Coordinates of C-alpha atoms in Angstrom, one line a residue:
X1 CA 64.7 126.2 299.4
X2 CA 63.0 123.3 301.7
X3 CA 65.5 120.6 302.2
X4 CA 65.2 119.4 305.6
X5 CA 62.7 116.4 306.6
X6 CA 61.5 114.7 309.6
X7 CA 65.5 113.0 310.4
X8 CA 66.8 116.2 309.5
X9 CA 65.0 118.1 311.9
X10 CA 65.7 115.7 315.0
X11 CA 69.3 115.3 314.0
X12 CA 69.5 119.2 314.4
X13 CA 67.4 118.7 317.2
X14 CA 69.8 116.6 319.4
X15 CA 72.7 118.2 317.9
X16 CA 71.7 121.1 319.9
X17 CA 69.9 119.8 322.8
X18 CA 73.3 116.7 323.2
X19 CA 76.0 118.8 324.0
X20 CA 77.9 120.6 326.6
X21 CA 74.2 120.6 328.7
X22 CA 74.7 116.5 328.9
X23 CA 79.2 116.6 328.7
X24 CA 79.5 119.3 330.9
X25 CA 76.3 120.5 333.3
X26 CA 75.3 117.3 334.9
X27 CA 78.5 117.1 336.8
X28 CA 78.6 121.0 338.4
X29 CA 74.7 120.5 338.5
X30 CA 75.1 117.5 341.0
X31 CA 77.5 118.5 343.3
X32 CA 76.1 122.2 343.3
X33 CA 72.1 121.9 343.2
X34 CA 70.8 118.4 343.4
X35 CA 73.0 115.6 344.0
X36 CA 71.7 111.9 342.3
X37 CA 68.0 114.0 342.1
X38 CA 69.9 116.1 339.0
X39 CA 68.0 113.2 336.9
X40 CA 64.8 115.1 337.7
X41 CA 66.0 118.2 337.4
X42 CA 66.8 116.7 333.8
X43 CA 63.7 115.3 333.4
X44 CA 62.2 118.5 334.3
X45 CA 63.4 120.5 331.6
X46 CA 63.3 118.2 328.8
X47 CA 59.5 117.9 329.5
X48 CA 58.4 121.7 330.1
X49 CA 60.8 122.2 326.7
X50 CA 58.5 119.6 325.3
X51 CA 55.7 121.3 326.2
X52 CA 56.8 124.2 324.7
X53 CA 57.9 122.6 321.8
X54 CA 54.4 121.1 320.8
X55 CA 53.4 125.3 320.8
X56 CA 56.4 126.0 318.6
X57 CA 55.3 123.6 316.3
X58 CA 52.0 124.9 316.0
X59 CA 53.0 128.2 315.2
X60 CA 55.0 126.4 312.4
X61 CA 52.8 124.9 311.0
X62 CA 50.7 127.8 310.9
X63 CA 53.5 130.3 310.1
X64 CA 56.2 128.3 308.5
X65 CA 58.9 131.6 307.9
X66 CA 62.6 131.5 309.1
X67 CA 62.9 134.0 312.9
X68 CA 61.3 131.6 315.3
X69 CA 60.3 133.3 317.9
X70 CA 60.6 136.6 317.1
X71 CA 58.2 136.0 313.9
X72 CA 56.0 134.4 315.6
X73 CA 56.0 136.9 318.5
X74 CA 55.5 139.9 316.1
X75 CA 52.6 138.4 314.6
X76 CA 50.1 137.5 317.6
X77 CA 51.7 140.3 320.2
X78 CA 52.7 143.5 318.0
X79 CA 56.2 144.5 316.8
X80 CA 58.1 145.6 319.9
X81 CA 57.8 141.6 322.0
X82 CA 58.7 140.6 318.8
X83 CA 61.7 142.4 318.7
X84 CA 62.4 142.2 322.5
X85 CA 62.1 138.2 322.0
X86 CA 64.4 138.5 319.0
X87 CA 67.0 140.2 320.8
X88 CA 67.1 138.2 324.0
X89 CA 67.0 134.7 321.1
X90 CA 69.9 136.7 319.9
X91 CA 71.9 136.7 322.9
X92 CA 71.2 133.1 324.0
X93 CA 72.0 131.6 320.2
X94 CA 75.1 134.0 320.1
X95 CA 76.3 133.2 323.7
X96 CA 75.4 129.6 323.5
X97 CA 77.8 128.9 320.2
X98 CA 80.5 130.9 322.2
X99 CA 79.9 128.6 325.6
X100 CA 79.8 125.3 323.8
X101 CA 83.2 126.2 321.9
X102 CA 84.9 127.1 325.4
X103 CA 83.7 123.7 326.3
X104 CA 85.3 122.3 323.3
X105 CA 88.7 123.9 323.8
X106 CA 88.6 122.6 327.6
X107 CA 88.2 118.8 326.1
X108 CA 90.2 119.3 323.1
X109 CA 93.1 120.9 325.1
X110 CA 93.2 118.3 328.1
X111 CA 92.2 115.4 326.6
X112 CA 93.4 115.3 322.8
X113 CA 96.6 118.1 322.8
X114 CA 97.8 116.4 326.1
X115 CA 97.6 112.8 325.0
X116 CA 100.2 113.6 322.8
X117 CA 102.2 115.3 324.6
X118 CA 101.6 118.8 323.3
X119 CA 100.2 121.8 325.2
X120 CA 99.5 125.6 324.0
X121 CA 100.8 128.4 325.7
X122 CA 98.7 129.3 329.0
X123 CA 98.0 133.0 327.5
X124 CA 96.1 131.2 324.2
X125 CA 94.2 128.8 326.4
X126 CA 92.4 131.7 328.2
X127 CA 91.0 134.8 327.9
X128 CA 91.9 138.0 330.3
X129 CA 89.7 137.3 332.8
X130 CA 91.4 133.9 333.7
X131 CA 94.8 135.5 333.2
X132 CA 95.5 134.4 329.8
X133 CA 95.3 136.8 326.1
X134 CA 92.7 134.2 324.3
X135 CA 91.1 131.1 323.7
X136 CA 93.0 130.1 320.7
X137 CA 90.9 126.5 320.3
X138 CA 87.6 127.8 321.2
X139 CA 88.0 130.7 318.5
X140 CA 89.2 128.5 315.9
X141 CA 86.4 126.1 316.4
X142 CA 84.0 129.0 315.7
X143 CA 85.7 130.1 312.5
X144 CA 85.5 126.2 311.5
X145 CA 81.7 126.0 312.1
X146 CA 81.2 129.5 310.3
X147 CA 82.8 127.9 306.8
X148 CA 80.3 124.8 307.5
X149 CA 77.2 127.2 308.2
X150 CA 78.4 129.6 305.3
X151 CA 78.6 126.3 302.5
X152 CA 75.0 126.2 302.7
X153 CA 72.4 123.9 304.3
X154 CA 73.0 120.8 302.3
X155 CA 76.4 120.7 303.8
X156 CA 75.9 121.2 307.5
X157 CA 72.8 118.8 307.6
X158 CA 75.4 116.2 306.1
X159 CA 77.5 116.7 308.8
X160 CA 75.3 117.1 311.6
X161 CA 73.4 114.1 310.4
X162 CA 76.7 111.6 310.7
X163 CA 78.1 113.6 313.8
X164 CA 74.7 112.7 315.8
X165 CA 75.0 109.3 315.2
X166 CA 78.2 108.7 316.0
X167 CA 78.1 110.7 319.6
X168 CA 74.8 109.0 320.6
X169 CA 75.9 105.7 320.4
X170 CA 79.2 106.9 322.0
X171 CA 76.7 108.2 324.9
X172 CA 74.7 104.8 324.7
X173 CA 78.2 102.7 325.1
X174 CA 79.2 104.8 328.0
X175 CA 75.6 104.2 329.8
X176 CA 75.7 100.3 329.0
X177 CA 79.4 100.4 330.6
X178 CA 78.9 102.3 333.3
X179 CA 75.9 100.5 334.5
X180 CA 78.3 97.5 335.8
X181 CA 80.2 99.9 337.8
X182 CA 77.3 101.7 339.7
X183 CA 77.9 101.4 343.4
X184 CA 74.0 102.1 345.4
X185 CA 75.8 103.4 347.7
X186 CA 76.2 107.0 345.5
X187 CA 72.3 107.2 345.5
X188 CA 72.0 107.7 349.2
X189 CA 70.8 110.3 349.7
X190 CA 69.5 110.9 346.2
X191 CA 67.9 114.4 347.2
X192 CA 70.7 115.6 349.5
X193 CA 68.6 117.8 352.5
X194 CA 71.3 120.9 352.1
X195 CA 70.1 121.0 348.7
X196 CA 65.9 121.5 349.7
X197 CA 64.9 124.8 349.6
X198 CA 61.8 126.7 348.7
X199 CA 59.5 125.6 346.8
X200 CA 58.3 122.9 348.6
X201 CA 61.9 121.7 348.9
X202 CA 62.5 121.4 345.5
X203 CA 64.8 124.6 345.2
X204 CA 68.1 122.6 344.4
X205 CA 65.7 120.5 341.8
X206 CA 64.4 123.9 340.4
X207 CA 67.7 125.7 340.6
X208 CA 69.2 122.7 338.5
X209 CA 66.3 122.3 336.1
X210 CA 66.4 126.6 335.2
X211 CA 70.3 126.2 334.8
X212 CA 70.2 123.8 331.9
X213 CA 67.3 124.8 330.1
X214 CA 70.0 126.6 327.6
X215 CA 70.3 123.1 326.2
X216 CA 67.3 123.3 325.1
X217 CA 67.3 125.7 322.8
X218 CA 67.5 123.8 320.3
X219 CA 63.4 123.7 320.3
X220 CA 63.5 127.1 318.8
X221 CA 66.7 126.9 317.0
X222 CA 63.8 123.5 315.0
X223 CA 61.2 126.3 314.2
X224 CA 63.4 128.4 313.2
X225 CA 64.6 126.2 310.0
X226 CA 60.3 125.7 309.6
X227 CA 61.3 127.9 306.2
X228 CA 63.7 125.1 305.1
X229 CA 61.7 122.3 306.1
X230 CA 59.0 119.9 303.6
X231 CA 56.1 120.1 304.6
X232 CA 56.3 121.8 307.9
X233 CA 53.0 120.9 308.9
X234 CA 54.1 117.5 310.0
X235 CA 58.0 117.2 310.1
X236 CA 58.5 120.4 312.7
X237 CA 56.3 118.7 315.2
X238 CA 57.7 115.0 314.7
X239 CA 61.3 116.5 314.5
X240 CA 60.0 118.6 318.2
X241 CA 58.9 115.2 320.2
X242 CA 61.3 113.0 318.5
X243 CA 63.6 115.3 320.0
X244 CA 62.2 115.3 323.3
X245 CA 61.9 111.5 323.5
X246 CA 65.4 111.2 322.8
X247 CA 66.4 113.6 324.9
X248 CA 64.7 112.5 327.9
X249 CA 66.3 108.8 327.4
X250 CA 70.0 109.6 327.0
X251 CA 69.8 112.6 329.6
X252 CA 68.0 110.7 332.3
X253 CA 70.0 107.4 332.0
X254 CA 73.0 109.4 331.5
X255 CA 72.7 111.4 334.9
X256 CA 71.6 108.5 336.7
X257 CA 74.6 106.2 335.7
X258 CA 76.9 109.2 336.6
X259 CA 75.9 110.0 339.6
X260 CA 76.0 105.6 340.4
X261 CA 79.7 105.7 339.6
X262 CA 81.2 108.5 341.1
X263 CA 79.7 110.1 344.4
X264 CA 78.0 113.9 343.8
X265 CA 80.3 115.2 345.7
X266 CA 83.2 114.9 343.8
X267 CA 81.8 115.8 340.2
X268 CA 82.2 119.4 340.4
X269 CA 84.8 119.3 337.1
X270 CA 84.4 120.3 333.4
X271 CA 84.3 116.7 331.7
X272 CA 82.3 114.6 334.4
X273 CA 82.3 111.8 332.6
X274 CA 85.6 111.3 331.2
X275 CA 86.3 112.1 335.0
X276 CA 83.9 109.1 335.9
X277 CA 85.7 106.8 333.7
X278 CA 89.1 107.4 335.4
X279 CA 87.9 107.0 338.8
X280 CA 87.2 103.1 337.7
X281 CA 89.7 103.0 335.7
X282 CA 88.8 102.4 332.3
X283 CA 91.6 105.3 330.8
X284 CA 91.1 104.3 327.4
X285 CA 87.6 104.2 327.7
X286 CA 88.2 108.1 329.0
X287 CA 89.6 108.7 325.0
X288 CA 86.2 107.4 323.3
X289 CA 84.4 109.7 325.6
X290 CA 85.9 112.9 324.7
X291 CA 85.7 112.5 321.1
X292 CA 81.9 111.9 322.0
X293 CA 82.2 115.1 323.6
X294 CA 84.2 116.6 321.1
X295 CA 81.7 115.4 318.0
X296 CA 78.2 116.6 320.6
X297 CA 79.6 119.9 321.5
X298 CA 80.3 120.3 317.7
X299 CA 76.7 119.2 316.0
X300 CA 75.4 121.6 319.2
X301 CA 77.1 124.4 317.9
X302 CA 76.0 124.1 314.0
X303 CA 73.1 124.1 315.1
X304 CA 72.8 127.3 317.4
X305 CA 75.4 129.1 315.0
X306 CA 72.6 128.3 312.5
X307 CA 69.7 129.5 314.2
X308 CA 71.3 132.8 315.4
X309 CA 72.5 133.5 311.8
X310 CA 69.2 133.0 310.5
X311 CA 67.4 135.1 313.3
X312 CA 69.9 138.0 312.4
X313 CA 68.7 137.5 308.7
X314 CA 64.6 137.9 309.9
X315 CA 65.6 140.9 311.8
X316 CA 67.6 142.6 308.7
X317 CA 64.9 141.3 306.4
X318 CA 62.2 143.1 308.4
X319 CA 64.3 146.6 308.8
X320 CA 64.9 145.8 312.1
X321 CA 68.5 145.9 312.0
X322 CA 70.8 147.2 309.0
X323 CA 69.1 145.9 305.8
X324 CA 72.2 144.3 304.8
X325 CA 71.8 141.7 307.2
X326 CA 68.4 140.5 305.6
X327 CA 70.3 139.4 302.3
X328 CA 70.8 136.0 300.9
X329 CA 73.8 134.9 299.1
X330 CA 73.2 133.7 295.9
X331 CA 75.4 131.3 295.3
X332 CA 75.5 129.1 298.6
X333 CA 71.8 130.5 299.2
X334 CA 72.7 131.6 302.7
X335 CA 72.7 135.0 304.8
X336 CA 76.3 135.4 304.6
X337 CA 76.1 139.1 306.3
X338 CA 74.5 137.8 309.3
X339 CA 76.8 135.0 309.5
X340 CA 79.8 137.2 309.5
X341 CA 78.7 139.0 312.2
X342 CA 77.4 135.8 314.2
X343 CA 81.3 134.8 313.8
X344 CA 82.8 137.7 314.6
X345 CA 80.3 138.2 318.0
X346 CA 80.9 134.7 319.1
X347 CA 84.4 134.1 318.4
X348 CA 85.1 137.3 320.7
X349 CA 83.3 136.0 323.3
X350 CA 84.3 132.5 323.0
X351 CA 87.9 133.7 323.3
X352 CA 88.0 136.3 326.0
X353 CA 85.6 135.0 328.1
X354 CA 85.3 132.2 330.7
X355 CA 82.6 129.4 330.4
X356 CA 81.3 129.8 333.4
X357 CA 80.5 133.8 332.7
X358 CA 78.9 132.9 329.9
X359 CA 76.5 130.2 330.9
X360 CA 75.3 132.1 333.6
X361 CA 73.6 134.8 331.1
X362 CA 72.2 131.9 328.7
X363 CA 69.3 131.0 330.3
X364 CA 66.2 134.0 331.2
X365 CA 65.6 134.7 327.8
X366 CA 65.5 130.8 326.1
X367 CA 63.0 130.9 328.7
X368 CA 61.5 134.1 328.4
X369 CA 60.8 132.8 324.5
X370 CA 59.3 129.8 325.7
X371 CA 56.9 132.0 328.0
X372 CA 55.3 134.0 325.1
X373 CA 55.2 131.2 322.8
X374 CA 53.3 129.1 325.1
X375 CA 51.0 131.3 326.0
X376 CA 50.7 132.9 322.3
X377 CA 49.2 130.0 321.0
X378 CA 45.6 131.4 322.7
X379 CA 45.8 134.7 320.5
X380 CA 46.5 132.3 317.7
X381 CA 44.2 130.7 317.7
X382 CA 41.5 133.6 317.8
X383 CA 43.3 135.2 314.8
X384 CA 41.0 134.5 311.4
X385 CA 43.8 135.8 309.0
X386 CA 45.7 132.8 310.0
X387 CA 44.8 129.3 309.0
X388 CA 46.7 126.7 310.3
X389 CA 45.3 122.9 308.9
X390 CA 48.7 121.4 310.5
X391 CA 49.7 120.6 314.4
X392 CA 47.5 121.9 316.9
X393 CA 48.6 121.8 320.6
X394 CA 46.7 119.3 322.1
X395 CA 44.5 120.1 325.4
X396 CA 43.6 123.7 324.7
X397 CA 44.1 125.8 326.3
X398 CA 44.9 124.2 329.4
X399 CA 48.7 122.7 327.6
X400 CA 49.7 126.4 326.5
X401 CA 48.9 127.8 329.9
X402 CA 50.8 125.3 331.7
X403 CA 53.9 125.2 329.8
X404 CA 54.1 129.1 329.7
X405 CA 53.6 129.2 333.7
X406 CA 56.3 126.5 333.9
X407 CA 58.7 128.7 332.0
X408 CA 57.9 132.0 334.1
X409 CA 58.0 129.5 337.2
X410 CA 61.8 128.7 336.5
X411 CA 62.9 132.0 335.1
X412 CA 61.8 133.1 338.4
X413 CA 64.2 130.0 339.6
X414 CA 66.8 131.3 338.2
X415 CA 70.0 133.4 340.2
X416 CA 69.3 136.8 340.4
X417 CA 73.1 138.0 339.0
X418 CA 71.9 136.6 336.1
X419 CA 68.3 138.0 336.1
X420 CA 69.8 141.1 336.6
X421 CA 72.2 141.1 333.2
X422 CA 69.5 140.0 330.9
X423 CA 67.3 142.8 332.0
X424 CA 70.1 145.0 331.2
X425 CA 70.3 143.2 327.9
X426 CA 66.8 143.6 327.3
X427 CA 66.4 147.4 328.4
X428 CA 69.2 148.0 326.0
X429 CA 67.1 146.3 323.2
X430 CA 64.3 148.6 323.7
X431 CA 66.3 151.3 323.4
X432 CA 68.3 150.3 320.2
X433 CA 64.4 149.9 318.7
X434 CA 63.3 153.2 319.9
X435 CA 65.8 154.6 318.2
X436 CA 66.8 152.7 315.2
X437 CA 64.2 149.9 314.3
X438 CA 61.2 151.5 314.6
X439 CA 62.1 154.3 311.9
X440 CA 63.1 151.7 309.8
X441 CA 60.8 148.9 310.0
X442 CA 59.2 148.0 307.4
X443 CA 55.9 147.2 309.6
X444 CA 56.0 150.8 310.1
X445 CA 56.5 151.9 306.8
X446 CA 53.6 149.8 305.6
X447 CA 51.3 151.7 307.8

C-alpha cells in the first residue's frame, strides 16, 4: 500500500541521517581526525551522499520496488552484486539500529536514570566485552522500536513525523544558544597540522568524512520505502535533497558551534554536546539536549530498523534467503518474519557489544552501495526494458561517475581493521549464496 509522501519521506530521511552521526560522532571526530575542519568533513559527506542520492532516486523512479540497493543492483549488474550489495546493506542497517541504541542507553543511563538519582547495576549497563552481562537499556529500546515497526507503516511514520520536529528545533535552539558563547579562540588552528596527512593533507578531513558516512544511510534506507511511497517519481527525489539540504544546515552549523564553545581537544566523550553545555554552564540547558538526543537517536533507529526489515523481506521474497522471510502479514500488512529476526540480530548486538566495536564495521559497505549505484545508473540507462519518465540524474554521465569515484575514494579512506571485517563479511556472503541462494532463487528457477 503507498502511503508515504514528499514530508514523509524527508521526515524518515533526517530521522536516520539526525542521530547519533550529529549527538555522538562530531565530538570523537574532532579531537581524533580533524579538529574545528570536522565541519568539512561534514560537509563532505552530506554532499557525496547527495550525489548519490540523486542516482538512488532515479533508479526509483524507474524501479519503484521495496530492496533498495540490492534490487536495483540485481537488475542492471546480475544476481550475485545484487546479493553481495544486499548482504553488506544488511549488515550496515542491522548494525546501525544496534549502534544507535548503545548510544541511546549511554544518554538515557547518564543523563535521565541519574538525574533522578537511580542507576542500573554495572553488569546490565554493559556487555562482556566492557566487563558487564548486557546492555539492558539499549536492548529494551530495540524491542520498543520492533512493536512500532511491527504496528505497520501508518504508525511509525506518525511517530517519526512528530519525533523529527521536536529534535530539530531542539538542535536549532542549541545552535542559536551556543552561538553567544563561541570563543574564536577554539578555531585556531581550524585544520590542526597533526591531523594532515595524505591526500594532499586532507587525510584527517577524509578519515573524518569516511567515519560518518553510516549516518547517511538513510539515502538508501528512502529508496527502499520507493514501494510505499505516491508517486515515486517525484516524492523519492524531493524527500532525497530535501534531505540533504537539511542535513547539510543543522550538521554544518552544529559542528561549527561545537567546536566554538569547547576546544577540540577536550571533545573526545559520548554526548559532546550535552558536555558543551556544562562547560558554560547552562546545566539545565544540558537536560533539553539529551531528550533531543534521546528523540534523534530514536526516529534514526525506526528508520534503519525499517529498512533492514524490509531488505530481509526482498531477499526472502526473491528465494534468496528462507522463503518465510518474503511474507507479509496480513493484518498490520508488514514482514513480520523479517522483523523478528531484525530484532533478535540487533538486540544481541546492541547488548553485548560496545559502540565503538560496532561503528567501526558500519561504514565500507553503505559505501560500497553507494559505489554501484552511482555508477549503475550508466547501464540503466542503456537498458530498453526499462522506462523510466521520472528523475533523471542530472549531468550524465559525468554526476554518476563522480559520486561513485567519491565513494570508492573514501572506502579507500577508511581504517583498514575495518576493511578487513567487512571483506570477511562479504566473503562469507558469497559463500552462503553459493551454497544456499543460488539453488533456490527464483531468478534461477525462472531460467
Amino acid at each position: 500500500m503507498r502511503t508515504l509522501h514528499t514530508k514523509d519521506l524527508i521526515a524518515l530521511g533526517i530521522g536516520a541521517v539526525i542521530g547519533t552521526g550529529i549527538f555522538i560522532l562530531p565530538g570523537h571526530e574532532a579531537a581524533q581526525h580533524a579538529g574545528p575542519a570536522v565541519a568539512i568533513s561534514f560537509l563532505l559527506a552530506a554532499l557525496v551522499s547527495g550525489l548519490v542520492g540523486m542516482a538512488y532516486a532515479e533508479f526509483s523512479s524507474a524501479m519503484p520496488v521495496a530492496g533498495s540497493a540490492y534490487s536495483f543492483g540485481s537488475v542492471v549488474y546480475g544476481e550475485i552484486i545484487g546479493w553481495i550489495l544486499g548482504w553488506a546493506l544488511i549488515l550496515e542497517y542491522f548494525l546501525a539500529v544496534s549502534a544507535e541504541a548503545t548510544g541511546f542507553a549511554a544518554y538515557f543511563n547518564n543523563n535521565i536514570l541519574a538525574a533522578i538519582g537511580f542507576e542500573l547495576p554495572k553488569f546490565l549497563q554493559t556487555g562482556p566485552l566492557e566487563h558487564g552481562v548486557v546492555n539492558l537499556t539499549a536492548v529494551l529500546i530495540v524491542l520498543l522500536v520492533a512493536f512500532i515497526i511491527g504496528q505497520g507503516t501508518m504508525l511509525s511514520k506518525k511517530v517519526e513525523n512528530i519525533a523529527v520536529v521536536v529534535k530539530v528545533s531542539i538542535i536549532v535552539l542549541f545552535i542559536i544558544v551556543g552561538l553567544f558563547y563561541i570563543k574564536s579562540t577554539n578555531y585556531t588552528p581550524f585544520y590542526p597540522e597533526q591531523f594532515h596527512g595524505a591526500p594532499f593533507g586532507l587525510g584527517g578531513i577524509s578519515t573524518a568524512a569516511a567515519t560518518v558516512f553510516f549516518a547517511f544511510i538513510g539515502f538508501d534506507a528512502l529508496a527502499a520505502n520507493s514501494a510505499e511511497t505516491v508517486d515515486p517519481h517525484k516524492n523519492v527525489v524531493r524527500g532525497v535533497l530535501g534531505t540533504v539540504v537539511i542535513a547539510v544546515v543543522l550538521y554544518v552549523s552544529f559542528t561549527l558551534v561545537l567546536t566554538g564553545i569547547v576546544n577540540y581537544k577536550d571533545l573526545n566523550v559520548d554526548d559532546p554536546a550535552a558536555y558543551a553545555l556544562k562547560v558554560i554552564n547552562l546545566s539545565s540547558w544540558n537536560k533539553l539536549i539529551t531528550i533531543g538526543a534521546l528523540i534523534g537517536i530514536f526516529t534514526a533507529m525506526l528508520t534503519m530498523f525499517f529498512g533492514g526489515s524490509r531488505l530481509v523481506y526482498a531477499l526472502g521474497r526473491d528465494g534468496l534467503l528462507p522463503g518465510n522471510f518474503g511474507k507479509v502479514s496480513k493484518k498490520n500488512k508488514v514482514p513480520m518474519r523479517a522483523v523478528v529476526l531484525a530484532t533478535i540480530v540487533q538486540a544481541a548486538f546492541a547488548g553485548f557489544v560496545p559502540l565503538t566495536e560496532l561503528a567501526a564495521l558500519i561504514n565500507a559497505g553503505t559505501l560500497l552501495a553507494f559505489a554501484f549505484i552511482s555508477f549503475g545508473v550508466i547501464p540503466l540507462r542503456r537498458r530498453k526494458d526499462i522506462h523510466n519518465n521520472g528523475f533523471k540524474m542530472p549531468f550524465y554521465p559525468f554526476l554518476p561517475i563522480l559520486a561513485g569515484s567519491c565513494s570508492i575514494y573514501f572506502i579507500w579512506m577508511l581504517p583498514s581493521l575495518t576493511k578487513i571485517w567487512v571483506s570477511i563479511w562479504i566473503l562469507a556472503g558469497i559463500i552462503i549464496y553459493f551454497v544456499y541462494g543460488i539453488r533456490h532463487s527464483n531468478l534461477q528457477k525462472n531460467k
